[in-house]
mmCIF file with all atom_site columns, C-alpha atoms in Angstrom:
data_model
loop_
_atom_site.group_PDB
_atom_site.id
_atom_site.type_symbol
_atom_site.label_atom_id
_atom_site.label_alt_id
_atom_site.label_comp_id
_atom_site.label_asym_id
_atom_site.label_entity_id
_atom_site.label_seq_id
_atom_site.pdbx_PDB_ins_code
_atom_site.Cartn_x
_atom_site.Cartn_y
_atom_site.Cartn_z
_atom_site.occupancy
_atom_site.B_iso_or_equiv
_atom_site.pdbx_formal_charge
_atom_site.auth_seq_id
_atom_site.auth_comp_id
_atom_site.auth_asym_id
_atom_site.auth_atom_id
_atom_site.pdbx_PDB_model_num
ATOM 1   C CA . MET A 1 1   ? 10.227  14.107  24.128  1.00 0.00 ? 10  MET A CA 1
ATOM 2   C CA . ALA A 1 2   ? 7.361   11.605  23.981  1.00 0.00 ? 11  ALA A CA 1
ATOM 3   C CA . PRO A 1 3   ? 8.213   8.135   22.672  1.00 0.00 ? 12  PRO A CA 1
ATOM 4   C CA . LEU A 1 4   ? 7.345   7.241   19.089  1.00 0.00 ? 13  LEU A CA 1
ATOM 5   C CA . SER A 1 5   ? 4.610   4.653   18.727  1.00 0.00 ? 14  SER A CA 1
ATOM 6   C CA . LEU A 1 6   ? 4.171   1.825   16.254  1.00 0.00 ? 15  LEU A CA 1
ATOM 7   C CA . THR A 1 7   ? 2.175   -1.376  16.694  1.00 0.00 ? 16  THR A CA 1
ATOM 8   C CA . PRO A 1 8   ? 2.682   -4.553  14.772  1.00 0.00 ? 17  PRO A CA 1
ATOM 9   C CA . THR A 1 9   ? -0.566  -6.512  14.570  1.00 0.00 ? 18  THR A CA 1
ATOM 10  C CA . SER A 1 10  ? -1.162  -9.770  12.810  1.00 0.00 ? 19  SER A CA 1
ATOM 11  C CA . TRP A 1 11  ? -3.646  -10.159 9.991   1.00 0.00 ? 20  TRP A CA 1
ATOM 12  C CA . PRO A 1 12  ? -5.999  -11.848 10.057  1.00 0.00 ? 21  PRO A CA 1
ATOM 13  C CA . PRO A 1 13  ? -6.561  -10.962 13.698  1.00 0.00 ? 22  PRO A CA 1
ATOM 14  C CA . PRO A 1 14  ? -5.898  -13.772 16.154  1.00 0.00 ? 23  PRO A CA 1
ATOM 15  C CA . SER A 1 15  ? -8.768  -15.245 18.088  1.00 0.00 ? 24  SER A CA 1
ATOM 16  C CA . SER A 1 16  ? -7.654  -13.554 21.276  1.00 0.00 ? 25  SER A CA 1
ATOM 17  C CA . SER A 1 17  ? -8.080  -9.818  21.702  1.00 0.00 ? 26  SER A CA 1
ATOM 18  C CA . THR A 1 18  ? -4.395  -9.066  22.292  1.00 0.00 ? 27  THR A CA 1
ATOM 19  C CA . VAL A 1 19  ? -1.223  -9.829  20.424  1.00 0.00 ? 28  VAL A CA 1
ATOM 20  C CA . ASP A 1 20  ? 1.937   -10.285 22.469  1.00 0.00 ? 29  ASP A CA 1
ATOM 21  C CA . LEU A 1 21  ? 4.791   -9.659  20.060  1.00 0.00 ? 30  LEU A CA 1
ATOM 22  C CA . PHE A 1 22  ? 7.530   -9.905  22.631  1.00 0.00 ? 31  PHE A CA 1
ATOM 23  C CA . PRO A 1 23  ? 6.349   -12.373 25.295  1.00 0.00 ? 32  PRO A CA 1
ATOM 24  C CA . SER A 1 24  ? 9.720   -12.494 27.063  1.00 0.00 ? 33  SER A CA 1
ATOM 25  C CA . VAL A 1 25  ? 10.070  -8.704  27.298  1.00 0.00 ? 34  VAL A CA 1
ATOM 26  C CA . SER A 1 26  ? 7.963   -6.592  29.594  1.00 0.00 ? 35  SER A CA 1
ATOM 27  C CA . PRO A 1 27  ? 6.359   -3.461  28.106  1.00 0.00 ? 36  PRO A CA 1
ATOM 28  C CA . ILE A 1 28  ? 8.480   -0.334  27.962  1.00 0.00 ? 37  ILE A CA 1
ATOM 29  C CA . SER A 1 29  ? 7.302   2.396   30.266  1.00 0.00 ? 38  SER A CA 1
ATOM 30  C CA . THR A 1 30  ? 7.745   5.998   29.141  1.00 0.00 ? 39  THR A CA 1
ATOM 31  C CA . ALA A 1 31  ? 8.892   6.809   32.692  1.00 0.00 ? 40  ALA A CA 1
ATOM 32  C CA . SER A 1 32  ? 11.674  4.221   32.728  1.00 0.00 ? 41  SER A CA 1
ATOM 33  C CA . SER A 1 33  ? 15.160  4.643   31.392  1.00 0.00 ? 42  SER A CA 1
ATOM 34  C CA . PRO A 1 34  ? 15.952  3.136   27.997  1.00 0.00 ? 43  PRO A CA 1
ATOM 35  C CA . PRO A 1 35  ? 16.444  -0.642  28.144  1.00 0.00 ? 44  PRO A CA 1
ATOM 36  C CA . SER A 1 36  ? 19.991  -1.914  28.006  1.00 0.00 ? 45  SER A CA 1
ATOM 37  C CA . MET A 1 37  ? 21.503  -5.006  26.464  1.00 0.00 ? 46  MET A CA 1
ATOM 38  C CA . ASP A 1 38  ? 21.756  -6.592  29.912  1.00 0.00 ? 47  ASP A CA 1
ATOM 39  C CA . ASP A 1 39  ? 18.049  -6.412  30.754  1.00 0.00 ? 48  ASP A CA 1
ATOM 40  C CA . GLY A 1 40  ? 16.590  -7.792  27.502  1.00 0.00 ? 49  GLY A CA 1
ATOM 41  C CA . GLY A 1 41  ? 16.069  -4.371  25.943  1.00 0.00 ? 50  GLY A CA 1
ATOM 42  C CA . LEU A 1 42  ? 15.217  -3.318  22.432  1.00 0.00 ? 51  LEU A CA 1
ATOM 43  C CA . GLU A 1 43  ? 18.561  -4.327  20.996  1.00 0.00 ? 52  GLU A CA 1
ATOM 44  C CA . GLU A 1 44  ? 17.912  -7.991  21.829  1.00 0.00 ? 53  GLU A CA 1
ATOM 45  C CA . ARG A 1 45  ? 14.354  -8.159  20.508  1.00 0.00 ? 54  ARG A CA 1
ATOM 46  C CA . GLU A 1 46  ? 13.960  -10.476 17.598  1.00 0.00 ? 55  GLU A CA 1
ATOM 47  C CA . ILE A 1 47  ? 10.766  -10.114 15.604  1.00 0.00 ? 56  ILE A CA 1
ATOM 48  C CA . ASP A 1 48  ? 9.300   -13.184 13.929  1.00 0.00 ? 57  ASP A CA 1
ATOM 49  C CA . TRP A 1 49  ? 8.882   -11.747 10.433  1.00 0.00 ? 58  TRP A CA 1
ATOM 50  C CA . SER A 1 50  ? 7.222   -14.952 9.240   1.00 0.00 ? 59  SER A CA 1
ATOM 51  C CA . LYS A 1 51  ? 4.054   -13.409 10.680  1.00 0.00 ? 60  LYS A CA 1
ATOM 52  C CA . ASP A 1 52  ? 2.332   -10.631 8.752   1.00 0.00 ? 61  ASP A CA 1
ATOM 53  C CA . TYR A 1 53  ? 2.733   -7.522  10.898  1.00 0.00 ? 62  TYR A CA 1
ATOM 54  C CA . SER A 1 54  ? 1.130   -4.202  10.040  1.00 0.00 ? 63  SER A CA 1
ATOM 55  C CA . LEU A 1 55  ? 2.167   -0.892  11.524  1.00 0.00 ? 64  LEU A CA 1
ATOM 56  C CA . GLY A 1 56  ? -0.252  0.884   13.829  1.00 0.00 ? 65  GLY A CA 1
ATOM 57  C CA . PHE A 1 57  ? -0.394  2.675   17.156  1.00 0.00 ? 66  PHE A CA 1
ATOM 58  C CA . GLY A 1 58  ? 0.722   1.400   20.540  1.00 0.00 ? 67  GLY A CA 1
ATOM 59  C CA . MET A 1 59  ? 4.289   0.147   20.365  1.00 0.00 ? 68  MET A CA 1
ATOM 60  C CA . GLU A 1 60  ? 6.578   2.606   22.079  1.00 0.00 ? 69  GLU A CA 1
ATOM 61  C CA . PHE A 1 61  ? 10.232  3.343   21.427  1.00 0.00 ? 70  PHE A CA 1
ATOM 62  C CA . ASP A 1 62  ? 12.314  5.428   23.806  1.00 0.00 ? 71  ASP A CA 1
ATOM 63  C CA . ILE A 1 63  ? 14.606  6.696   21.084  1.00 0.00 ? 72  ILE A CA 1
ATOM 64  C CA . GLU A 1 64  ? 13.888  7.589   17.494  1.00 0.00 ? 73  GLU A CA 1
ATOM 65  C CA . THR A 1 65  ? 16.583  5.345   16.036  1.00 0.00 ? 74  THR A CA 1
ATOM 66  C CA . ASP A 1 66  ? 14.868  2.242   17.463  1.00 0.00 ? 75  ASP A CA 1
ATOM 67  C CA . ALA A 1 67  ? 11.626  3.216   15.736  1.00 0.00 ? 76  ALA A CA 1
ATOM 68  C CA . TYR A 1 68  ? 13.511  3.928   12.515  1.00 0.00 ? 77  TYR A CA 1
ATOM 69  C CA . ASP A 1 69  ? 15.313  0.576   12.651  1.00 0.00 ? 78  ASP A CA 1
ATOM 70  C CA . PHE A 1 70  ? 12.052  -1.257  13.331  1.00 0.00 ? 79  PHE A CA 1
ATOM 71  C CA . TYR A 1 71  ? 10.349  0.466   10.384  1.00 0.00 ? 80  TYR A CA 1
ATOM 72  C CA . LYS A 1 72  ? 13.333  -0.207  8.110   1.00 0.00 ? 81  LYS A CA 1
ATOM 73  C CA . ASP A 1 73  ? 13.347  -3.912  9.050   1.00 0.00 ? 82  ASP A CA 1
ATOM 74  C CA . HIS A 1 74  ? 9.572   -4.045  8.625   1.00 0.00 ? 83  HIS A CA 1
ATOM 75  C CA . GLY A 1 75  ? 9.925   -2.509  5.181   1.00 0.00 ? 84  GLY A CA 1
ATOM 76  C CA . LYS A 1 76  ? 12.513  -5.054  4.115   1.00 0.00 ? 85  LYS A CA 1
ATOM 77  C CA . VAL A 1 77  ? 10.062  -7.829  4.880   1.00 0.00 ? 86  VAL A CA 1
ATOM 78  C CA . MET A 1 78  ? 6.804   -6.212  3.794   1.00 0.00 ? 87  MET A CA 1
ATOM 79  C CA . GLY A 1 79  ? 8.251   -4.249  0.871   1.00 0.00 ? 88  GLY A CA 1
ATOM 80  C CA . PHE A 1 80  ? 7.712   -0.663  -0.067  1.00 0.00 ? 89  PHE A CA 1
ATOM 81  C CA . SER A 1 81  ? 5.537   0.867   -2.731  1.00 0.00 ? 90  SER A CA 1
ATOM 82  C CA . VAL A 1 82  ? 5.651   4.173   -4.558  1.00 0.00 ? 91  VAL A CA 1
ATOM 83  C CA . ARG A 1 83  ? 2.798   5.970   -6.307  1.00 0.00 ? 92  ARG A CA 1
ATOM 84  C CA . THR A 1 84  ? 3.355   8.396   -9.178  1.00 0.00 ? 93  THR A CA 1
ATOM 85  C CA . ASN A 1 85  ? 1.552   9.836   -12.147 1.00 0.00 ? 94  ASN A CA 1
ATOM 86  C CA . GLN A 1 86  ? 2.311   8.289   -15.551 1.00 0.00 ? 95  GLN A CA 1
ATOM 87  C CA . ASP A 1 87  ? 5.665   10.064  -15.861 1.00 0.00 ? 96  ASP A CA 1
ATOM 88  C CA . ALA A 1 88  ? 8.107   8.007   -17.973 1.00 0.00 ? 97  ALA A CA 1
ATOM 89  C CA . ALA A 1 89  ? 11.230  9.654   -16.501 1.00 0.00 ? 98  ALA A CA 1
ATOM 90  C CA . MET A 1 90  ? 10.010  8.974   -12.956 1.00 0.00 ? 99  MET A CA 1
ATOM 91  C CA . GLU A 1 91  ? 9.228   5.347   -13.817 1.00 0.00 ? 100 GLU A CA 1
ATOM 92  C CA . LYS A 1 92  ? 12.727  4.861   -15.239 1.00 0.00 ? 101 LYS A CA 1
ATOM 93  C CA . ALA A 1 93  ? 14.378  6.519   -12.225 1.00 0.00 ? 102 ALA A CA 1
ATOM 94  C CA . ILE A 1 94  ? 12.391  4.394   -9.754  1.00 0.00 ? 103 ILE A CA 1
ATOM 95  C CA . SER A 1 95  ? 13.336  1.184   -11.554 1.00 0.00 ? 104 SER A CA 1
ATOM 96  C CA . ILE A 1 96  ? 17.038  2.144   -11.329 1.00 0.00 ? 105 ILE A CA 1
ATOM 97  C CA . VAL A 1 97  ? 17.227  3.708   -7.865  1.00 0.00 ? 106 VAL A CA 1
ATOM 98  C CA . MET A 1 98  ? 14.645  1.519   -6.095  1.00 0.00 ? 107 MET A CA 1
ATOM 99  C CA . PRO A 1 99  ? 14.423  -1.718  -8.090  1.00 0.00 ? 108 PRO A CA 1
ATOM 100 C CA . ASP A 1 100 ? 12.682  -3.658  -5.306  1.00 0.00 ? 109 ASP A CA 1
ATOM 101 C CA . VAL A 1 101 ? 9.744   -1.323  -4.710  1.00 0.00 ? 110 VAL A CA 1
ATOM 102 C CA . THR A 1 102 ? 6.284   -1.802  -6.140  1.00 0.00 ? 111 THR A CA 1
ATOM 103 C CA . HIS A 1 103 ? 5.646   1.129   -8.475  1.00 0.00 ? 112 HIS A CA 1
ATOM 104 C CA . GLY A 1 104 ? 1.962   1.874   -8.741  1.00 0.00 ? 113 GLY A CA 1
ATOM 105 C CA . LEU A 1 105 ? 0.061   4.671   -10.397 1.00 0.00 ? 114 LEU A CA 1
ATOM 106 C CA . CYS A 1 106 ? -1.680  7.272   -8.269  1.00 0.00 ? 115 CYS A CA 1
ATOM 107 C CA . THR A 1 107 ? -5.407  6.618   -8.488  1.00 0.00 ? 116 THR A CA 1
ATOM 108 C CA . PHE A 1 108 ? -6.242  10.322  -8.068  1.00 0.00 ? 117 PHE A CA 1
ATOM 109 C CA . HIS A 1 109 ? -4.133  11.183  -11.124 1.00 0.00 ? 118 HIS A CA 1
ATOM 110 C CA . LEU A 1 110 ? -5.569  8.227   -13.028 1.00 0.00 ? 119 LEU A CA 1
ATOM 111 C CA . GLN A 1 111 ? -9.079  9.521   -12.418 1.00 0.00 ? 120 GLN A CA 1
ATOM 112 C CA . GLN A 1 112 ? -8.015  13.073  -13.324 1.00 0.00 ? 121 GLN A CA 1
ATOM 113 C CA . ASN A 1 113 ? -6.546  11.756  -16.585 1.00 0.00 ? 122 ASN A CA 1
ATOM 114 C CA . ALA A 1 114 ? -9.800  9.913   -17.273 1.00 0.00 ? 123 ALA A CA 1
ATOM 115 C CA . LEU A 1 115 ? -11.664 13.170  -16.730 1.00 0.00 ? 124 LEU A CA 1
ATOM 116 C CA . LYS A 1 116 ? -9.278  14.941  -19.112 1.00 0.00 ? 125 LYS A CA 1
ATOM 117 C CA . HIS A 1 117 ? -9.590  12.301  -21.860 1.00 0.00 ? 126 HIS A CA 1
ATOM 118 C CA . LEU A 1 118 ? -13.186 11.163  -21.318 1.00 0.00 ? 127 LEU A CA 1
ATOM 119 C CA . GLY A 1 119 ? -14.759 14.114  -19.509 1.00 0.00 ? 128 GLY A CA 1
ATOM 120 C CA . HIS A 1 120 ? -17.805 14.118  -21.755 1.00 0.00 ? 129 HIS A CA 1
ATOM 121 C CA . LEU A 1 121 ? -18.768 10.711  -20.378 1.00 0.00 ? 130 LEU A CA 1
ATOM 122 C CA . TYR A 1 122 ? -18.735 12.023  -16.826 1.00 0.00 ? 131 TYR A CA 1
ATOM 123 C CA . LYS A 1 123 ? -21.267 14.638  -17.905 1.00 0.00 ? 132 LYS A CA 1
ATOM 124 C CA . ASP A 1 124 ? -23.364 12.562  -20.313 1.00 0.00 ? 133 ASP A CA 1
ATOM 125 C CA . ASP A 1 125 ? -23.429 9.251   -18.459 1.00 0.00 ? 134 ASP A CA 1
ATOM 126 C CA . SER A 1 126 ? -23.682 9.258   -14.702 1.00 0.00 ? 135 SER A CA 1
ATOM 127 C CA . ASP A 1 127 ? -22.586 5.583   -14.553 1.00 0.00 ? 136 ASP A CA 1
ATOM 128 C CA . PHE A 1 128 ? -19.219 6.005   -16.296 1.00 0.00 ? 137 PHE A CA 1
ATOM 129 C CA . GLY A 1 129 ? -17.359 7.368   -13.264 1.00 0.00 ? 138 GLY A CA 1
ATOM 130 C CA . LYS A 1 130 ? -18.818 4.632   -11.083 1.00 0.00 ? 139 LYS A CA 1
ATOM 131 C CA . ASN A 1 131 ? -17.894 1.915   -13.594 1.00 0.00 ? 140 ASN A CA 1
ATOM 132 C CA . PHE A 1 132 ? -14.359 3.250   -14.105 1.00 0.00 ? 141 PHE A CA 1
ATOM 133 C CA . SER A 1 133 ? -13.811 3.505   -10.336 1.00 0.00 ? 142 SER A CA 1
ATOM 134 C CA . ALA A 1 134 ? -15.044 -0.080  -9.927  1.00 0.00 ? 143 ALA A CA 1
ATOM 135 C CA . CYS A 1 135 ? -12.218 -1.221  -12.214 1.00 0.00 ? 144 CYS A CA 1
ATOM 136 C CA . ILE A 1 136 ? -9.675  0.627   -10.084 1.00 0.00 ? 145 ILE A CA 1
ATOM 137 C CA . PHE A 1 137 ? -10.894 -0.081  -6.566  1.00 0.00 ? 146 PHE A CA 1
ATOM 138 C CA . GLU A 1 138 ? -13.525 -2.821  -6.405  1.00 0.00 ? 147 GLU A CA 1
ATOM 139 C CA . CYS A 1 139 ? -12.390 -5.698  -8.599  1.00 0.00 ? 148 CYS A CA 1
ATOM 140 C CA . ILE A 1 140 ? -10.451 -7.997  -6.315  1.00 0.00 ? 149 ILE A CA 1
ATOM 141 C CA . GLU A 1 141 ? -9.745  -10.898 -8.670  1.00 0.00 ? 150 GLU A CA 1
ATOM 142 C CA . GLU A 1 142 ? -8.115  -10.576 -12.086 1.00 0.00 ? 151 GLU A CA 1
ATOM 143 C CA . GLU A 1 143 ? -10.968 -12.429 -13.825 1.00 0.00 ? 152 GLU A CA 1
ATOM 144 C CA . GLU A 1 144 ? -13.489 -9.996  -12.344 1.00 0.00 ? 153 GLU A CA 1
ATOM 145 C CA . LEU A 1 145 ? -11.390 -7.011  -13.458 1.00 0.00 ? 154 LEU A CA 1
ATOM 146 C CA . VAL A 1 146 ? -11.119 -8.331  -17.014 1.00 0.00 ? 155 VAL A CA 1
ATOM 147 C CA . GLN A 1 147 ? -14.876 -8.905  -17.133 1.00 0.00 ? 156 GLN A CA 1
ATOM 148 C CA . VAL A 1 148 ? -15.747 -5.431  -15.790 1.00 0.00 ? 157 VAL A CA 1
ATOM 149 C CA . TRP A 1 149 ? -13.151 -3.730  -18.018 1.00 0.00 ? 158 TRP A CA 1
ATOM 150 C CA . ASP A 1 150 ? -14.399 -5.585  -21.119 1.00 0.00 ? 159 ASP A CA 1
ATOM 151 C CA . ALA A 1 151 ? -17.959 -4.526  -20.317 1.00 0.00 ? 160 ALA A CA 1
ATOM 152 C CA . LEU A 1 152 ? -16.770 -0.907  -19.957 1.00 0.00 ? 161 LEU A CA 1
ATOM 153 C CA . VAL A 1 153 ? -14.952 -1.054  -23.321 1.00 0.00 ? 162 VAL A CA 1
ATOM 154 C CA . LYS A 1 154 ? -18.001 -2.556  -25.004 1.00 0.00 ? 163 LYS A CA 1
ATOM 155 C CA . LYS A 1 155 ? -20.554 -0.203  -23.412 1.00 0.00 ? 164 LYS A CA 1
ATOM 156 C CA . TYR A 1 156 ? -18.634 2.933   -24.389 1.00 0.00 ? 165 TYR A CA 1
ATOM 157 C CA . ASP A 1 157 ? -17.193 1.617   -27.679 1.00 0.00 ? 166 ASP A CA 1
ATOM 158 C CA . PHE A 1 158 ? -13.584 2.094   -26.519 1.00 0.00 ? 167 PHE A CA 1
ATOM 159 C CA . ASN A 1 159 ? -12.069 -0.489  -28.896 1.00 0.00 ? 168 ASN A CA 1
ATOM 160 C CA . GLU A 1 160 ? -10.079 2.205   -30.730 1.00 0.00 ? 169 GLU A CA 1
ATOM 161 C CA . ASN A 1 161 ? -9.533  4.632   -27.835 1.00 0.00 ? 170 ASN A CA 1
ATOM 162 C CA . MET A 1 162 ? -5.749  4.976   -27.424 1.00 0.00 ? 171 MET A CA 1
ATOM 163 C CA . TRP A 1 163 ? -5.921  6.347   -23.864 1.00 0.00 ? 172 TRP A CA 1
ATOM 164 C CA . ILE A 1 164 ? -8.075  3.401   -22.752 1.00 0.00 ? 173 ILE A CA 1
ATOM 165 C CA . LYS A 1 165 ? -5.690  0.943   -24.448 1.00 0.00 ? 174 LYS A CA 1
ATOM 166 C CA . LYS A 1 166 ? -2.663  2.559   -22.793 1.00 0.00 ? 175 LYS A CA 1
ATOM 167 C CA . THR A 1 167 ? -4.406  2.628   -19.400 1.00 0.00 ? 176 THR A CA 1
ATOM 168 C CA . TRP A 1 168 ? -5.338  -1.046  -19.667 1.00 0.00 ? 177 TRP A CA 1
ATOM 169 C CA . GLY A 1 169 ? -1.727  -1.847  -20.573 1.00 0.00 ? 178 GLY A CA 1
ATOM 170 C CA . LEU A 1 170 ? -0.702  -0.302  -17.232 1.00 0.00 ? 179 LEU A CA 1
ATOM 171 C CA . GLY A 1 171 ? -3.391  -2.156  -15.269 1.00 0.00 ? 180 GLY A CA 1
ATOM 172 C CA . GLU A 1 172 ? -0.899  -3.989  -13.048 1.00 0.00 ? 181 GLU A CA 1
ATOM 173 C CA . LYS A 1 173 ? 0.109   -0.550  -11.694 1.00 0.00 ? 182 LYS A CA 1
ATOM 174 C CA . TRP A 1 174 ? -3.356  0.728   -10.768 1.00 0.00 ? 183 TRP A CA 1
ATOM 175 C CA . ALA A 1 175 ? -5.867  -2.110  -10.420 1.00 0.00 ? 184 ALA A CA 1
ATOM 176 C CA . HIS A 1 176 ? -6.565  -3.441  -6.937  1.00 0.00 ? 185 HIS A CA 1
ATOM 177 C CA . ALA A 1 177 ? -6.714  -6.952  -8.421  1.00 0.00 ? 186 ALA A CA 1
ATOM 178 C CA . TYR A 1 178 ? -2.979  -6.715  -9.148  1.00 0.00 ? 187 TYR A CA 1
ATOM 179 C CA . LEU A 1 179 ? -1.849  -4.575  -6.210  1.00 0.00 ? 188 LEU A CA 1
ATOM 180 C CA . LYS A 1 180 ? -3.789  -6.295  -3.434  1.00 0.00 ? 189 LYS A CA 1
ATOM 181 C CA . LEU A 1 181 ? -0.721  -8.168  -2.182  1.00 0.00 ? 190 LEU A CA 1
ATOM 182 C CA . SER A 1 182 ? 1.533   -5.100  -2.224  1.00 0.00 ? 191 SER A CA 1
ATOM 183 C CA . PHE A 1 183 ? 2.204   -3.315  1.041   1.00 0.00 ? 192 PHE A CA 1
ATOM 184 C CA . THR A 1 184 ? 0.551   0.078   0.539   1.00 0.00 ? 193 THR A CA 1
ATOM 185 C CA . THR A 1 185 ? -0.971  0.885   3.947   1.00 0.00 ? 194 THR A CA 1
ATOM 186 C CA . GLU A 1 186 ? -4.127  1.279   1.861   1.00 0.00 ? 195 GLU A CA 1
ATOM 187 C CA . MET A 1 187 ? -2.711  4.425   0.253   1.00 0.00 ? 196 MET A CA 1
ATOM 188 C CA . ARG A 1 188 ? -3.397  4.442   -3.453  1.00 0.00 ? 197 ARG A CA 1
ATOM 189 C CA . SER A 1 189 ? -2.729  8.083   -4.270  1.00 0.00 ? 198 SER A CA 1
ATOM 190 C CA . THR A 1 190 ? 0.048   10.606  -3.804  1.00 0.00 ? 199 THR A CA 1
#
């Protein structure tokens, strides 16, 4: 069986082109036998979690449990996130079973719900979809999000629209401005 591969890389990228995560340990060859405790193998590797590591390709593990343990440890440091539709029962269950995860709303479902509630605007105004998507994906700072959202509410006279009010109330679960520091591997939908 081929080894599993994961690569921690630092962000922002260092000035050099390579990152040596384990300078005292030589790379693991797929042809070699699994490292042992005596030769500085996987079991002795200590990862400096004060650095911001992201998973990627390149790091090899000879056995699946080592990859699993690495990912589990990585998750404890970076945190996990879950995406769901606006299901109240699911939200309650997540808060009980996984209290430490970031619970975000699936952007695909959010856009589908917008289409369901405001579909006429997608047909009548070609800019609505673009403006709504900008609120979800493009506003990086909270002030920018508030400004763009307020302009959207004003342009389309959404002051009394209950779906818009409810959606804005859940903004910390879908807006990039609020989720940008959550570990999501850039996945925003289910």
